[in-house]
Short mmCIF file of C-alpha atoms in Angstrom, two decimals:
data_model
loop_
_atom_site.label_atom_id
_atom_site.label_comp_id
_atom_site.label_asym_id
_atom_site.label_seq_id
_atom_site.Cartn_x
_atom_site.Cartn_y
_atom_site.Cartn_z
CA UNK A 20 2.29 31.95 17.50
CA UNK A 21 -0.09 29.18 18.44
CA UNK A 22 1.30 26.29 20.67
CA UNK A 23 0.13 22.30 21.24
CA UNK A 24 -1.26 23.57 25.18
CA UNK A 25 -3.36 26.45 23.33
CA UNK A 26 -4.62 23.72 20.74
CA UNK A 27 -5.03 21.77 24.15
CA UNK A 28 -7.11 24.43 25.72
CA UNK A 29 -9.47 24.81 22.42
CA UNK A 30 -10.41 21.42 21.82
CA UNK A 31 -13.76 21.28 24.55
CA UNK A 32 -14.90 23.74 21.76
CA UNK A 33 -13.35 22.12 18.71
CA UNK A 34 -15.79 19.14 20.18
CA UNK A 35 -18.81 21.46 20.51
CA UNK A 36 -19.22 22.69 16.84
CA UNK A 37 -19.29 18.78 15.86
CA UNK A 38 -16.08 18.27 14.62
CA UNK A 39 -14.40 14.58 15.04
CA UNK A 40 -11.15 15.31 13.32
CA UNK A 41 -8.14 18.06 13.73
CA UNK A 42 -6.31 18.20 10.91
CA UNK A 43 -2.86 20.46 11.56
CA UNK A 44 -0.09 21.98 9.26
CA UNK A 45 3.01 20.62 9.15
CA UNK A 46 4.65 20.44 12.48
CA UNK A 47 8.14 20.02 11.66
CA UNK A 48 11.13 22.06 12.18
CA UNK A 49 11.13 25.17 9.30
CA UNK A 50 13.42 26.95 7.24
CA UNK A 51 15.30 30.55 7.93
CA UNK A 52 16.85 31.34 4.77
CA UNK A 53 15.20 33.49 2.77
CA UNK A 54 11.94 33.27 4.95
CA UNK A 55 8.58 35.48 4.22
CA UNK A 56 8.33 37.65 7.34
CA UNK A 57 8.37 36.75 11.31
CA UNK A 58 6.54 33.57 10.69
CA UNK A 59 7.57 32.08 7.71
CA UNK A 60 5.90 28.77 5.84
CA UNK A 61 4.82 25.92 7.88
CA UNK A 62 5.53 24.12 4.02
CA UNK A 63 9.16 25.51 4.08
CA UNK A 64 10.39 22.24 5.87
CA UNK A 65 14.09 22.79 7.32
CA UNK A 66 13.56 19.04 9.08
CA UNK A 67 10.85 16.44 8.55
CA UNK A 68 12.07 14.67 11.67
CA UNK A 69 11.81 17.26 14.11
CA UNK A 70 9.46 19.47 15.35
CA UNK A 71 8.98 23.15 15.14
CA UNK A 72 10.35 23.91 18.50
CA UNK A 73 8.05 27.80 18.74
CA UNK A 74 5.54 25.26 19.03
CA UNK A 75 5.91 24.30 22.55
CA UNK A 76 4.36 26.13 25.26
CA UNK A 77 6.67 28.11 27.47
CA UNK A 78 4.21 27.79 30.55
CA UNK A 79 5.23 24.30 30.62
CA UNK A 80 8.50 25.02 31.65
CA UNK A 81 11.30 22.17 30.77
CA UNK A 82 8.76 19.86 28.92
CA UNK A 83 9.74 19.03 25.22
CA UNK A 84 7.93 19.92 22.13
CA UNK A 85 7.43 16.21 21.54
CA UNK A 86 5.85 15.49 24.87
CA UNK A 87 3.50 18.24 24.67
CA UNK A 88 2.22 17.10 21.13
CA UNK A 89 2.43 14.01 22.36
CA UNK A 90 -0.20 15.22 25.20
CA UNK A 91 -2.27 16.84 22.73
CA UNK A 92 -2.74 13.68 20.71
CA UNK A 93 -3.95 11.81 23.82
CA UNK A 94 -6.15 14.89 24.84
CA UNK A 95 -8.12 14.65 21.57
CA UNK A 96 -8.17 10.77 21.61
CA UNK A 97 -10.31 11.37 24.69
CA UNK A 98 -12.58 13.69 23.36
CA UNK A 99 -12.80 11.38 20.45
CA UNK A 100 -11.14 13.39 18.12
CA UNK A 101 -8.37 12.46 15.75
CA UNK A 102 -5.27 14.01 15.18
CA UNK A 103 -4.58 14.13 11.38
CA UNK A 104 -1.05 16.29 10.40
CA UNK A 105 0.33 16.71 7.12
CA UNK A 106 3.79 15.28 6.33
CA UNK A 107 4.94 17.92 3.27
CA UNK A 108 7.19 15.92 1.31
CA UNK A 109 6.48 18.00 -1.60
CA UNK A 110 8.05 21.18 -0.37
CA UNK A 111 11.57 22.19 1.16
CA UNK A 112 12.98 25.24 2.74
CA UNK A 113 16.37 26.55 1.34
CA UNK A 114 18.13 25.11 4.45
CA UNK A 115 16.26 21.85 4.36
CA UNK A 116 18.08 19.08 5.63
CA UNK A 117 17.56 16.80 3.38
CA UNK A 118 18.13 19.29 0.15
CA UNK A 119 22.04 19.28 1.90
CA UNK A 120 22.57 15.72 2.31
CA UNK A 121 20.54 14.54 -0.86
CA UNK A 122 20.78 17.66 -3.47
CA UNK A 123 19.84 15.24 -6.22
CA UNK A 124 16.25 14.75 -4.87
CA UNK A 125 15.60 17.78 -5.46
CA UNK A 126 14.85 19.93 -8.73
CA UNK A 127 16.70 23.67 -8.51
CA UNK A 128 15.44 26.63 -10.51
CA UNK A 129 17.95 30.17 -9.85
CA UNK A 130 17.15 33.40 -10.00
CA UNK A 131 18.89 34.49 -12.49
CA UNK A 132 17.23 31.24 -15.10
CA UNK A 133 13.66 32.16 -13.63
CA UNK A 134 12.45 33.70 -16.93
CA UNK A 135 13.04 30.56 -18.80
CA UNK A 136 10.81 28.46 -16.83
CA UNK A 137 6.90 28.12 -16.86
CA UNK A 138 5.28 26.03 -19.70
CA UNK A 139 3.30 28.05 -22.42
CA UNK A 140 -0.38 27.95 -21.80
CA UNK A 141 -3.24 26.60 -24.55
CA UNK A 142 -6.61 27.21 -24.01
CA UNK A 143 -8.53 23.99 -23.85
CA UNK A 144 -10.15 24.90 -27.43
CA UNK A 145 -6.68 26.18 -28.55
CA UNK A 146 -4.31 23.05 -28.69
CA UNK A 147 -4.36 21.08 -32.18
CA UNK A 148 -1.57 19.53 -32.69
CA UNK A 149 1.47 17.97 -31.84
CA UNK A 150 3.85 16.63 -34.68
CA UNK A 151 7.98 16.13 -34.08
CA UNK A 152 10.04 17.50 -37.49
CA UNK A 153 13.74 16.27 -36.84
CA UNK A 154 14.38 16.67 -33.24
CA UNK A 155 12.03 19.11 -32.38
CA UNK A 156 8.68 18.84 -31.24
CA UNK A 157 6.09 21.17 -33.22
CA UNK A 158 3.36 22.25 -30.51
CA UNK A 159 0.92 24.24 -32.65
CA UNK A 160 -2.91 26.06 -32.75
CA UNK A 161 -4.75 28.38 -35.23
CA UNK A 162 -2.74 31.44 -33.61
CA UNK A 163 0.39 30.10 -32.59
CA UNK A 164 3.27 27.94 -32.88
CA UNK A 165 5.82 27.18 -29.89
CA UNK A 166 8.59 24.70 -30.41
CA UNK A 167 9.92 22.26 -27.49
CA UNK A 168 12.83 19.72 -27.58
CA UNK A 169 11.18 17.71 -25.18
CA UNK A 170 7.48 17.06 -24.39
CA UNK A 171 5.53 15.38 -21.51
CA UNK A 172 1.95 14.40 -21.82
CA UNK A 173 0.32 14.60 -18.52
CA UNK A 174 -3.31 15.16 -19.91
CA UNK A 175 -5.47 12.53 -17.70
CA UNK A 176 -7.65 10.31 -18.73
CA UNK A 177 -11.66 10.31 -20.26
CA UNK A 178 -12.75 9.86 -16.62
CA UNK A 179 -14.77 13.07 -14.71
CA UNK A 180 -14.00 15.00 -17.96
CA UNK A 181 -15.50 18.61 -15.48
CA UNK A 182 -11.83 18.61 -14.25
CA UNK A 183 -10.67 19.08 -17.97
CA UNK A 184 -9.80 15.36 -18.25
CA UNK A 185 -11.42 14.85 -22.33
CA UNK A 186 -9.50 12.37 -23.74
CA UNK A 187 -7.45 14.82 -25.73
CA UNK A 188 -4.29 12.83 -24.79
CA UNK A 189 -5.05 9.81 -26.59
CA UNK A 190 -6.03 11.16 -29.57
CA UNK A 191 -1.74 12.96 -29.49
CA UNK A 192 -0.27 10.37 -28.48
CA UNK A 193 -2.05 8.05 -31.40
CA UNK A 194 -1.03 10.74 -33.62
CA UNK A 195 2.96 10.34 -32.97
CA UNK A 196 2.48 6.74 -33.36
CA UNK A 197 1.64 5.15 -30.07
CA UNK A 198 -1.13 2.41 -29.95
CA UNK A 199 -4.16 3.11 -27.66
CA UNK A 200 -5.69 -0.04 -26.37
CA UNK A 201 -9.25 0.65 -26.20
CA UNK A 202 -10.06 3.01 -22.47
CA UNK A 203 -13.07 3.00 -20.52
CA UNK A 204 -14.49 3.54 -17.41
CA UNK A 205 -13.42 2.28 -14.18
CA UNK A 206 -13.83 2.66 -10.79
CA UNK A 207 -17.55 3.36 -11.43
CA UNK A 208 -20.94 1.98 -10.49
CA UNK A 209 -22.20 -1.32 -12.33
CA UNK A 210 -26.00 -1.06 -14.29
CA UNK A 211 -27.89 -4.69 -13.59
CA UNK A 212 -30.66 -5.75 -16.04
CA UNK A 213 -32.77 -6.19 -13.06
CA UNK A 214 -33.72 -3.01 -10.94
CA UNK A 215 -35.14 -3.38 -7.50
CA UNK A 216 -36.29 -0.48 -4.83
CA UNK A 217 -33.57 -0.52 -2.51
CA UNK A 218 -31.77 3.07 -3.47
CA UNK A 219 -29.83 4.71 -1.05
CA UNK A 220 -28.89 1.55 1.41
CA UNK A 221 -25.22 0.42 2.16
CA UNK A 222 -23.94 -2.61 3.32
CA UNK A 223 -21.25 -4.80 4.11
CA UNK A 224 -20.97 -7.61 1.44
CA UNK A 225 -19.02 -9.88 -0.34
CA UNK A 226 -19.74 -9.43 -4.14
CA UNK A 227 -18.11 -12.29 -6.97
CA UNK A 228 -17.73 -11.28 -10.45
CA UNK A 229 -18.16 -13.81 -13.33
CA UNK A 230 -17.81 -13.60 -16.60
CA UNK A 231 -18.52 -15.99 -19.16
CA UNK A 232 -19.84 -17.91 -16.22
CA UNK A 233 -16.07 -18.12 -14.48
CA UNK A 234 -15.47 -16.57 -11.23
CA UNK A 235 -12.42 -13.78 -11.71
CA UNK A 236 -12.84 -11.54 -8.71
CA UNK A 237 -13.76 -11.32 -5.39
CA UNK A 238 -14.34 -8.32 -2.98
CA UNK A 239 -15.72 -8.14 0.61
CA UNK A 240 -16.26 -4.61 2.22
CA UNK A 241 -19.08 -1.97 1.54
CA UNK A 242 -21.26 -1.46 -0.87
CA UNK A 243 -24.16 0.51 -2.46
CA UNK A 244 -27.51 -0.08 -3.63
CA UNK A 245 -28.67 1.77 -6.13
CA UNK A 246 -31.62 2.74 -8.23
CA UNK A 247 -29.68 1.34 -11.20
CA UNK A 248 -27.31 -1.64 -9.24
CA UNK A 249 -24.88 -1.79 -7.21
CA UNK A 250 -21.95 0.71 -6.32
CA UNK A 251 -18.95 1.54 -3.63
CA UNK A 252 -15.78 0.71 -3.08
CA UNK A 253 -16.28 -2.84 -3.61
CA UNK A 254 -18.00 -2.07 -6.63
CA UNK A 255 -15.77 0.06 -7.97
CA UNK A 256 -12.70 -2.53 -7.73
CA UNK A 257 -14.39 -4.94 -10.14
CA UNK A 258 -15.49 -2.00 -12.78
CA UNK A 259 -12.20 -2.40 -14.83
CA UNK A 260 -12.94 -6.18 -15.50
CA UNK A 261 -16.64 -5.49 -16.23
CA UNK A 262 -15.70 -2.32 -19.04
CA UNK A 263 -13.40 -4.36 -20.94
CA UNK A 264 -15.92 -7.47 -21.00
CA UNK A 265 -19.35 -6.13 -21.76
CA UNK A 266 -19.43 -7.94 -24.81
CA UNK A 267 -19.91 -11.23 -22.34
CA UNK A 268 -21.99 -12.45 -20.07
CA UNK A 269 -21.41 -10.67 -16.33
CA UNK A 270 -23.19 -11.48 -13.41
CA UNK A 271 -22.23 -11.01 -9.70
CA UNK A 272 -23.39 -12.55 -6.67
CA UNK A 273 -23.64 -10.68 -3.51
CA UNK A 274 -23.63 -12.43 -0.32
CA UNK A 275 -25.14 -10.31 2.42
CA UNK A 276 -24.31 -11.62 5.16
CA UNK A 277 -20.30 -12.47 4.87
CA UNK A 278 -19.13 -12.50 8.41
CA UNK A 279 -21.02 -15.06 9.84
CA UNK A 280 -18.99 -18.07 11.49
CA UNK A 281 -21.67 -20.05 10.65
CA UNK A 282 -24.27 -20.91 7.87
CA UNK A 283 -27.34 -18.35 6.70
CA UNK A 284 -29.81 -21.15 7.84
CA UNK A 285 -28.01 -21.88 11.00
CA UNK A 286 -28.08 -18.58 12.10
CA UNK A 287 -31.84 -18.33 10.95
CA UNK A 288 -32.98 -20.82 13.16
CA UNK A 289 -31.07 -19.99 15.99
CA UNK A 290 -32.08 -15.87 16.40
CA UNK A 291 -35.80 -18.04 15.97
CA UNK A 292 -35.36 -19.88 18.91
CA UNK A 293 -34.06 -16.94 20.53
CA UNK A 294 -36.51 -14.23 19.51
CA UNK A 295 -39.70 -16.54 20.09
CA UNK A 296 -42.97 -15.89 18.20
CA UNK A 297 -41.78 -13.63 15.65
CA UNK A 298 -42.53 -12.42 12.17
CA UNK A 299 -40.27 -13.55 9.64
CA UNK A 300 -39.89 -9.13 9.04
CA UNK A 301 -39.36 -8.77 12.98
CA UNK A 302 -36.61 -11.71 12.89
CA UNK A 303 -35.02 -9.89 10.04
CA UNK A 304 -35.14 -6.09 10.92
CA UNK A 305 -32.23 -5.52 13.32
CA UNK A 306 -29.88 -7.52 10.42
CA UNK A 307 -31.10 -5.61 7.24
CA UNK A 308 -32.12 -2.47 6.00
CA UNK A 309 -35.66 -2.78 5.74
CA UNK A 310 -35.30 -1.71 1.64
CA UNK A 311 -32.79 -5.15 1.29
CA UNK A 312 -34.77 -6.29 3.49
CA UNK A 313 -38.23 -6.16 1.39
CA UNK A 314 -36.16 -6.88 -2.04
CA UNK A 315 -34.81 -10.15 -0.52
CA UNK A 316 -38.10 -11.39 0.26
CA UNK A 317 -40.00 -10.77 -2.81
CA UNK A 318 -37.02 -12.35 -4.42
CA UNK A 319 -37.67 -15.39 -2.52
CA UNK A 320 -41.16 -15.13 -2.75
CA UNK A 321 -42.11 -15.15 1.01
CA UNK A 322 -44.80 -13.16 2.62
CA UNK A 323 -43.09 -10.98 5.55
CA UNK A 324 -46.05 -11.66 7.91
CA UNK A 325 -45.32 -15.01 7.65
CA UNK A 326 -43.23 -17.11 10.20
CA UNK A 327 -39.87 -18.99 9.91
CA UNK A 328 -41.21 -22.06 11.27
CA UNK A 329 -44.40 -22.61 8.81
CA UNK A 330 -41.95 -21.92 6.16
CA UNK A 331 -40.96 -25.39 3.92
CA UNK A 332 -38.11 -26.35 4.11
CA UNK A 333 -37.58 -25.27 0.23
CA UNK A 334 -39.04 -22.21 1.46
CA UNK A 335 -36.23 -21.65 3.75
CA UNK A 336 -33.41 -22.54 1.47
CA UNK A 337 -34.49 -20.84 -1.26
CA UNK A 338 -34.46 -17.45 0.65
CA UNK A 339 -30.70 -18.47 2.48
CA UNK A 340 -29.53 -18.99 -1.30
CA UNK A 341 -30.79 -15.42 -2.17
CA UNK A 342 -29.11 -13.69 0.72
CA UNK A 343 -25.76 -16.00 -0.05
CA UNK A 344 -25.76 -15.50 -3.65
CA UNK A 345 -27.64 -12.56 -4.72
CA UNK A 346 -27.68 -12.84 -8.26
CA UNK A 347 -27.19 -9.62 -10.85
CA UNK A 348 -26.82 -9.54 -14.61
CA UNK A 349 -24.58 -6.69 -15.09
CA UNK A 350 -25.46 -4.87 -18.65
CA UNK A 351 -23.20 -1.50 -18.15
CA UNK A 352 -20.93 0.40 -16.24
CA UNK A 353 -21.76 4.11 -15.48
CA UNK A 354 -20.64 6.59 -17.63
CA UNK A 355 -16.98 8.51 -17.94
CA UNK A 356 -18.42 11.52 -16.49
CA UNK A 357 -19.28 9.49 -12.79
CA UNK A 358 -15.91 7.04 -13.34
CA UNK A 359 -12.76 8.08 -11.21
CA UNK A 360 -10.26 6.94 -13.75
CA UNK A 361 -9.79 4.68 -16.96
CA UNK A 362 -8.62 0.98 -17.97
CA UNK A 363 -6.75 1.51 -20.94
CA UNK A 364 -4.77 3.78 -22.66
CA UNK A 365 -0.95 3.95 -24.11
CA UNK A 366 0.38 0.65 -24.09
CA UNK A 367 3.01 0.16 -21.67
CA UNK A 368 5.12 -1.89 -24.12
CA UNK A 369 6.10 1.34 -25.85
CA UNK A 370 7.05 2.97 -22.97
CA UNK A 371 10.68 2.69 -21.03
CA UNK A 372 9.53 2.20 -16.94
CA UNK A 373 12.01 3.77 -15.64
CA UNK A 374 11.88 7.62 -17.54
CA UNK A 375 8.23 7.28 -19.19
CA UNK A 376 9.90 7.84 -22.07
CA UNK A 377 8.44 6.93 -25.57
CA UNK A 378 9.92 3.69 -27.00
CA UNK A 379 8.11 5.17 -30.39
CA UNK A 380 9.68 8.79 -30.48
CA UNK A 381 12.38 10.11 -28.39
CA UNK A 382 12.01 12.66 -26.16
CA UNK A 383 8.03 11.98 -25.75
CA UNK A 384 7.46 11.15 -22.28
CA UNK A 385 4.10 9.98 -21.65
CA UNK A 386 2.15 9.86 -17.81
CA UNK A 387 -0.70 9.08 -15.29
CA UNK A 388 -3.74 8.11 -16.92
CA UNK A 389 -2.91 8.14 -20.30
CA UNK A 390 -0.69 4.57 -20.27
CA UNK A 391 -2.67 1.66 -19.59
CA UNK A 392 -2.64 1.39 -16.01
CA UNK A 393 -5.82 1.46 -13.41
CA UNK A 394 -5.97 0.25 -9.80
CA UNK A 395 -8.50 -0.31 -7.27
CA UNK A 396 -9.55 2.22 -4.45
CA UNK A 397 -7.20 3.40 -1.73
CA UNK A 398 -5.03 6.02 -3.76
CA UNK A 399 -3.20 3.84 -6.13
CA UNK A 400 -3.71 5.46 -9.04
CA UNK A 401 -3.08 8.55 -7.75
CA UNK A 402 0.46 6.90 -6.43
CA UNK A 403 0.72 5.77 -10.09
CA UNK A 404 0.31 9.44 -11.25
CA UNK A 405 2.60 10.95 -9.28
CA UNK A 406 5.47 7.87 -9.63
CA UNK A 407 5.46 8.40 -13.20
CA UNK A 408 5.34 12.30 -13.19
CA UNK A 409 8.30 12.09 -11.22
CA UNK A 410 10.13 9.23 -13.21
CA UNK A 411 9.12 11.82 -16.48
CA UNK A 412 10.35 14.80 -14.72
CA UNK A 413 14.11 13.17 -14.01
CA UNK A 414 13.95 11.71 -17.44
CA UNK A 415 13.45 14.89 -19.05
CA UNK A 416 16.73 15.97 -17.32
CA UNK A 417 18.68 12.88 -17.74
CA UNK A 418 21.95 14.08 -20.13
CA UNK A 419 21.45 10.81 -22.45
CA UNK A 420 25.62 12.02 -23.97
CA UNK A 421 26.96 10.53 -20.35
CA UNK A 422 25.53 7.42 -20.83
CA UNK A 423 28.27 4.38 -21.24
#
């Protein structure tokens, strides 16, 4: 069995084969009923808040598990390595702690019910249609027929339709009698009018969306230039607005230089005084990427041999206005098949929050993707996804005949 000192004594060749990042099974404490073999599951969690004491080191005599993981931690951080460990949630030993003191967190599936569990499998081709007669749901194909009392629809989106994600879901849940506001991309790359030759570079920016000429969003962090426009995580937070308004005008401006404490022509003319007898491209290079760098002063219409003070003054101002306020016209998003998810879907007026059940046909609970609900980068959609799967999955098993 491995320990935190043998992890210890491995990480000077961890380092060597370029790695920056140790990413560990769950540590915690494990389960003993029922487990497979000597070792059992590091995901069979008897404890989330204590360790697995087999892995401290017996060499180190009377020191505790936590203070040699503890030392391990700071060992990597000195290397320059981080310490990533997974936190399992998701799974639970027999014995687990928590399945004793909170059973009802918990779904439980016995032996002797096993063969009644596992959902009946379509082939993507297969699945035609779904249609409720009285209180049961009709689930059907060319070859077969299977009949459910309940249903949950937990198809995804149109978005990166390779992972099976083709829209399927909207066209069943318009079929029982749900209204699908219209769904497209999101969390995408944005298509200007205007190309320019600056592929490939990132930067940090601060990009404004406006439509119809009136600012509605604002994001400042990193983003992509591409052959096309723009893209990245700041990008991609502004997509949803920009789908559901291509009829309008759109335009962004991207200021390239957001972190200053002082003004683009202030800090011009200062680095000029302080980098004497330079080219306007030698007073620029160390700031941008020389591809920006090029686009930003053709767009201003300034030679880069030429000097910042023989510039006019118009000269000057024109090209601090195009590094403040970059301007795009924004004709398109990309396509579903490069968008992570989708703005639109199943309205969320015809769905109860707190089961995902239909409001349009009982015992249709709806999930994820397919209700009207996007959000920007940093896993909230995936939060979203697994909130309402889990607010389905007690719904399905709420007994509605105890309700007062």
């Amino acid at each position: 069995c491995g320990t935190f000192l043998k992890t210890i004594a491995i990480l000077p060749y961890i380092k060597s084969l370029g790695a920056n990042t140790l990413y560990l099974l769950p540590v915690n404490k494990i389960g003993m009923d029922n487990r497979a073999g000597n070792l059992g599951s590091p995901y069979a969690t008897a404890d989330l808040e204590s360790f697995d004491q087999r892995l401290a080191d017996p060499l180190l005599g009377d020191m505790s598990v936590e203070d040699q993981f503890a030392a391990l931690v700071e060992a990597a951080h000195i290397m320059g390595i981080r310490v990533v460990t997974e936190f399992a949630m998701r799974t639970a030993a027999l014995d687990c702690s928590k399945a004793k003191k909170h059973p009802d967190w918990f779904y439980w599936i016995y032996r002797e019910n096993i063969a009644n569990y596992g959902s009946p499998a379509f082939a993507e081709s297969e699945l035609e249609e779904i249609k409720k007669e009285g209180n049961t749901f009709i689930i059907s194909s060319e070859e077969k027929q299977i009949k459910a009392d309940k249903v949950v629809l937990a198809t995804g989106s149109k978005a990166f339709p390779k992972t099976g994600s083709d829209g399927s879901g909207y066209i069943l849940s318009s079929t029982l009698g749900h209204k699908i506001h219209p769904v497209h991309p999101a969390l995408t790359s944005l298509v200007s009018r205007k190309k320019y030759d600056w592929a490939g570079t990132r930067v940090d920016a601060n990009i404004e969306l406006f439509i119809d000429d009136k600012k509605v969003q604002e994001e400042l962090g990193e983003i992509q230039l591409t052959e096309n426009g723009i893209s990245g995580i700041c990008t991609f937070n502004i997509s949803s607005k920009v789908s559901k308004n291509l009829n309008k005008k759109i335009n962004v401006k991207i200021n390239f230089l957001p972190n200053l404490e002082e003004s683009c022509y202030q800090f011009f003319t200062k680095r000029n005084e302080f980098i004497k007898n330079c080219t306007i491209e030698e007073l620029l290079e160390s700031i941008f990427p020389y591809k920006l760098m090029f686009v930003l002063l053709k767009e201003a219409g300034i030679k880069k041999e030429s000097y910042w003070n023989d510039l006019k003054e118009e000269e000057k101002k024109r090209f601090v206005n195009i590094v403040e306020q970059f301007p795009l016209e924004i004709i398109d998003t990309s396509s579903f098949d490069k968008a992570q998810v989708c703005t639109g879907g199943v309205s969320l007026n015809e769905i109860d929050p707190l089961t995902m059940e239909s409001k349009i046909v009982d015992n249709l609970y709806i999930v994820g993707e397919l209700l009207d609900v996007d959000g920007i980068c940093g896993g909230f959609n995936l939060a979203f996804a697994f909130i309402t799967g889990y607010l389905a999955g007690k719904g399905v098993n709420y007994d509605k005949s105890k309700t007062n």
